[in-house]
XYZ file of N, CA and C in Angstrom:
285
model
N 59.534 17.034 -17.812
C 58.286 16.342 -18.076
C 58.483 15.163 -19.024
N 59.343 15.338 -20.029
C 59.568 14.252 -20.989
C 60.255 13.074 -20.306
N 61.209 13.355 -19.426
C 61.866 12.274 -18.689
C 60.842 11.544 -17.815
N 59.966 12.296 -17.172
C 58.926 11.695 -16.351
C 58.009 10.805 -17.194
N 57.652 11.275 -18.385
C 56.822 10.469 -19.297
C 57.554 9.184 -19.685
N 58.840 9.286 -19.951
C 59.651 8.111 -20.284
C 59.614 7.098 -19.141
N 59.789 7.588 -17.923
C 59.740 6.703 -16.755
C 58.359 6.074 -16.588
N 57.313 6.841 -16.828
C 55.948 6.311 -16.718
C 55.710 5.201 -17.728
N 56.226 5.363 -18.933
C 56.047 4.331 -19.962
C 56.729 3.036 -19.519
N 57.902 3.152 -18.910
C 58.605 1.958 -18.427
C 57.871 1.299 -17.262
N 57.426 2.116 -16.305
C 56.865 1.577 -15.067
C 55.367 1.297 -15.135
N 54.649 2.085 -15.909
C 53.184 2.008 -15.939
C 52.672 1.892 -17.381
N 53.218 0.939 -18.097
C 52.919 0.797 -19.522
C 51.422 0.671 -19.792
N 50.730 -0.157 -19.033
C 49.290 -0.372 -19.254
C 48.508 0.928 -19.070
N 48.864 1.690 -18.052
C 48.175 2.956 -17.811
C 48.450 3.957 -18.937
N 49.674 3.967 -19.421
C 50.015 4.864 -20.533
C 49.251 4.477 -21.798
N 49.061 3.179 -22.013
C 48.294 2.724 -23.174
C 46.828 3.129 -23.029
N 46.292 3.073 -21.822
C 44.917 3.536 -21.594
C 44.806 5.027 -21.892
N 45.799 5.771 -21.456
C 45.789 7.208 -21.726
C 45.880 7.469 -23.232
N 46.694 6.676 -23.924
C 46.809 6.833 -25.374
C 45.462 6.600 -26.045
N 44.717 5.595 -25.623
C 43.418 5.348 -26.256
C 42.484 6.534 -26.049
N 42.559 7.156 -24.890
C 41.758 8.366 -24.645
C 42.208 9.501 -25.571
N 43.506 9.698 -25.693
C 44.027 10.768 -26.539
C 43.690 10.526 -28.008
N 43.720 9.269 -28.443
C 43.358 8.962 -29.831
C 41.901 9.349 -30.092
N 41.042 9.136 -29.115
C 39.644 9.550 -29.265
C 39.539 11.064 -29.419
N 40.349 11.793 -28.677
C 40.314 13.254 -28.740
C 40.715 13.792 -30.107
N 41.572 13.049 -30.820
C 41.996 13.521 -32.144
C 41.201 12.866 -33.274
N 40.099 12.193 -32.907
C 39.178 11.704 -33.926
C 39.362 10.282 -34.392
N 40.158 9.501 -33.700
C 40.303 8.085 -34.049
C 39.354 7.316 -33.144
N 38.297 6.732 -33.735
C 37.202 6.173 -32.934
C 37.602 4.952 -32.119
N 36.863 4.759 -31.035
C 37.048 3.580 -30.198
C 36.175 2.449 -30.671
N 36.117 1.406 -29.866
C 35.335 0.241 -30.273
C 33.848 0.517 -30.112
N 33.074 -0.041 -31.006
C 31.620 0.024 -30.965
C 31.106 -1.371 -31.298
N 31.054 -2.255 -30.311
C 30.782 -3.669 -30.568
C 29.421 -3.960 -31.172
N 28.490 -3.014 -31.156
C 27.164 -3.286 -31.695
C 27.120 -3.223 -33.218
N 28.209 -2.803 -33.850
C 28.222 -2.704 -35.310
C 28.564 -4.054 -35.924
N 27.909 -4.372 -37.029
C 28.108 -5.666 -37.681
C 28.748 -5.471 -39.049
N 29.942 -5.973 -39.238
C 30.661 -5.746 -40.487
C 30.040 -6.509 -41.659
N 29.427 -7.670 -41.415
C 28.830 -8.426 -42.516
C 27.717 -7.634 -43.189
N 26.841 -7.045 -42.397
C 25.746 -6.256 -42.943
C 26.306 -5.037 -43.665
N 27.288 -4.416 -43.083
C 27.871 -3.206 -43.656
C 28.453 -3.470 -45.034
N 29.235 -4.522 -45.173
C 29.882 -4.784 -46.444
C 28.865 -5.084 -47.540
N 27.752 -5.720 -47.208
C 26.750 -6.072 -48.204
C 25.877 -4.893 -48.610
N 25.730 -3.904 -47.706
C 24.772 -2.837 -47.977
C 25.389 -1.457 -48.115
N 26.686 -1.321 -47.975
C 27.292 0.008 -47.914
C 27.106 0.812 -49.194
N 26.929 0.152 -50.346
C 26.778 0.893 -51.593
C 25.403 1.541 -51.729
N 24.405 1.055 -50.989
C 23.062 1.586 -51.162
C 22.482 2.262 -49.923
N 23.149 2.195 -48.806
C 22.597 2.688 -47.559
C 23.577 3.644 -46.886
N 23.229 4.931 -46.747
C 24.138 5.895 -46.119
C 24.514 5.521 -44.686
N 23.580 4.925 -43.945
C 23.902 4.494 -42.585
C 24.954 3.399 -42.604
N 24.874 2.523 -43.577
C 25.849 1.450 -43.695
C 27.229 2.014 -44.022
N 27.276 3.090 -44.789
C 28.558 3.726 -45.095
C 29.185 4.257 -43.814
N 28.383 4.875 -42.954
C 28.899 5.363 -41.660
C 29.385 4.204 -40.806
N 28.651 3.117 -40.804
C 29.043 1.939 -40.030
C 30.346 1.386 -40.574
N 30.456 1.315 -41.894
C 31.680 0.832 -42.515
C 32.861 1.715 -42.139
N 32.653 3.019 -42.148
C 33.701 3.955 -41.764
C 34.113 3.738 -40.310
N 33.146 3.512 -39.431
C 33.433 3.262 -38.019
C 34.235 1.977 -37.849
N 33.884 0.970 -38.626
C 34.612 -0.304 -38.553
C 36.052 -0.103 -39.002
N 36.253 0.630 -40.082
C 37.613 0.914 -40.558
C 38.386 1.707 -39.507
N 37.720 2.644 -38.846
C 38.361 3.410 -37.784
C 38.800 2.528 -36.632
N 37.951 1.578 -36.267
C 38.309 0.648 -35.192
C 39.499 -0.215 -35.587
N 39.521 -0.654 -36.840
C 40.661 -1.452 -37.309
C 41.941 -0.637 -37.248
N 41.861 0.611 -37.670
C 43.023 1.500 -37.612
C 43.488 1.671 -36.172
N 42.548 1.914 -35.287
C 42.891 2.110 -33.874
C 43.567 0.872 -33.296
N 43.051 -0.315 -33.618
C 43.679 -1.555 -33.132
C 45.108 -1.683 -33.638
N 45.318 -1.383 -34.922
C 46.682 -1.444 -35.481
C 47.595 -0.448 -34.782
N 47.086 0.749 -34.565
C 47.899 1.778 -33.913
C 48.243 1.388 -32.475
N 47.256 0.914 -31.729
C 47.534 0.575 -30.332
C 48.474 -0.622 -30.230
N 48.346 -1.595 -31.128
C 49.304 -2.718 -31.123
C 50.712 -2.218 -31.403
N 50.826 -1.317 -32.381
C 52.142 -0.775 -32.735
C 52.763 -0.039 -31.546
N 52.008 0.887 -30.961
C 52.556 1.675 -29.855
C 52.787 0.825 -28.616
N 51.984 -0.183 -28.382
C 52.186 -1.071 -27.235
C 53.493 -1.836 -27.346
N 53.905 -2.134 -28.578
C 55.129 -2.925 -28.763
C 56.354 -2.075 -29.097
N 56.197 -0.754 -29.130
C 57.305 0.117 -29.489
C 57.377 1.290 -28.500
N 58.097 1.101 -27.378
C 58.132 2.133 -26.339
C 58.672 3.488 -26.819
N 59.640 3.487 -27.732
C 60.171 4.759 -28.227
C 59.108 5.525 -29.008
N 58.365 4.819 -29.842
C 57.287 5.460 -30.595
C 56.168 5.905 -29.657
N 55.879 5.095 -28.632
C 54.858 5.471 -27.653
C 55.254 6.767 -26.951
N 56.517 6.882 -26.571
C 56.987 8.107 -25.931
C 56.786 9.301 -26.864
N 57.132 9.148 -28.130
C 57.007 10.255 -29.080
C 55.553 10.686 -29.275
N 54.647 9.724 -29.417
C 53.252 10.125 -29.628
C 52.657 10.716 -28.347
N 53.056 10.203 -27.197
C 52.546 10.767 -25.946
C 53.063 12.192 -25.762
N 54.307 12.441 -26.093
C 54.853 13.793 -26.003
C 54.079 14.720 -26.936
N 53.855 14.259 -28.156
C 53.141 15.095 -29.126
C 51.709 15.361 -28.694
N 51.010 14.340 -28.220
C 49.598 14.500 -27.868
C 49.394 15.179 -26.516
N 50.253 14.886 -25.559
C 50.093 15.486 -24.235
C 50.673 16.896 -24.145
N 51.822 17.086 -24.782
C 52.530 18.355 -24.626
C 52.543 19.193 -25.894
N 52.123 18.613 -27.021
C 52.140 19.345 -28.279
C 53.539 19.610 -28.795
N 54.475 18.704 -28.505
C 55.866 18.900 -28.893
C 56.293 17.793 -29.842
N 56.857 18.206 -30.978
C 57.450 17.264 -31.918
C 58.858 17.778 -32.191
N 59.878 16.913 -32.004
C 61.278 17.329 -32.090
C 61.614 18.096 -33.369
N 61.155 17.589 -34.504
C 61.540 18.177 -35.782
C 60.605 19.285 -36.239
N 59.611 19.629 -35.444
C 58.638 20.637 -35.842
C 59.282 22.005 -35.999
N 58.998 22.640 -37.137
C 59.515 23.976 -37.413
C 58.342 24.836 -37.832
N 58.246 26.028 -37.287
C 57.174 26.959 -37.669
C 57.703 27.981 -38.638
């Protein structure tokens, strides 16, 4: 299965990246929410609980963008995270 995943990353990189974005959502890393406005959030986050949630969502989106850029440009790291998220296997994991 790991060899097959490696081949998929080489041949179907875009599809693997789409799958990664889905898996990131499953582990709690939020996707894009274009209706949120960062200007309002930064000005009001100290006094408005809803603004704090919006600010948190914006930070989550920034994190997700950084992560997807990193994995898109690093096939070895993409293989490792896909193995961990799809199969629950990490090479150095010890119980």
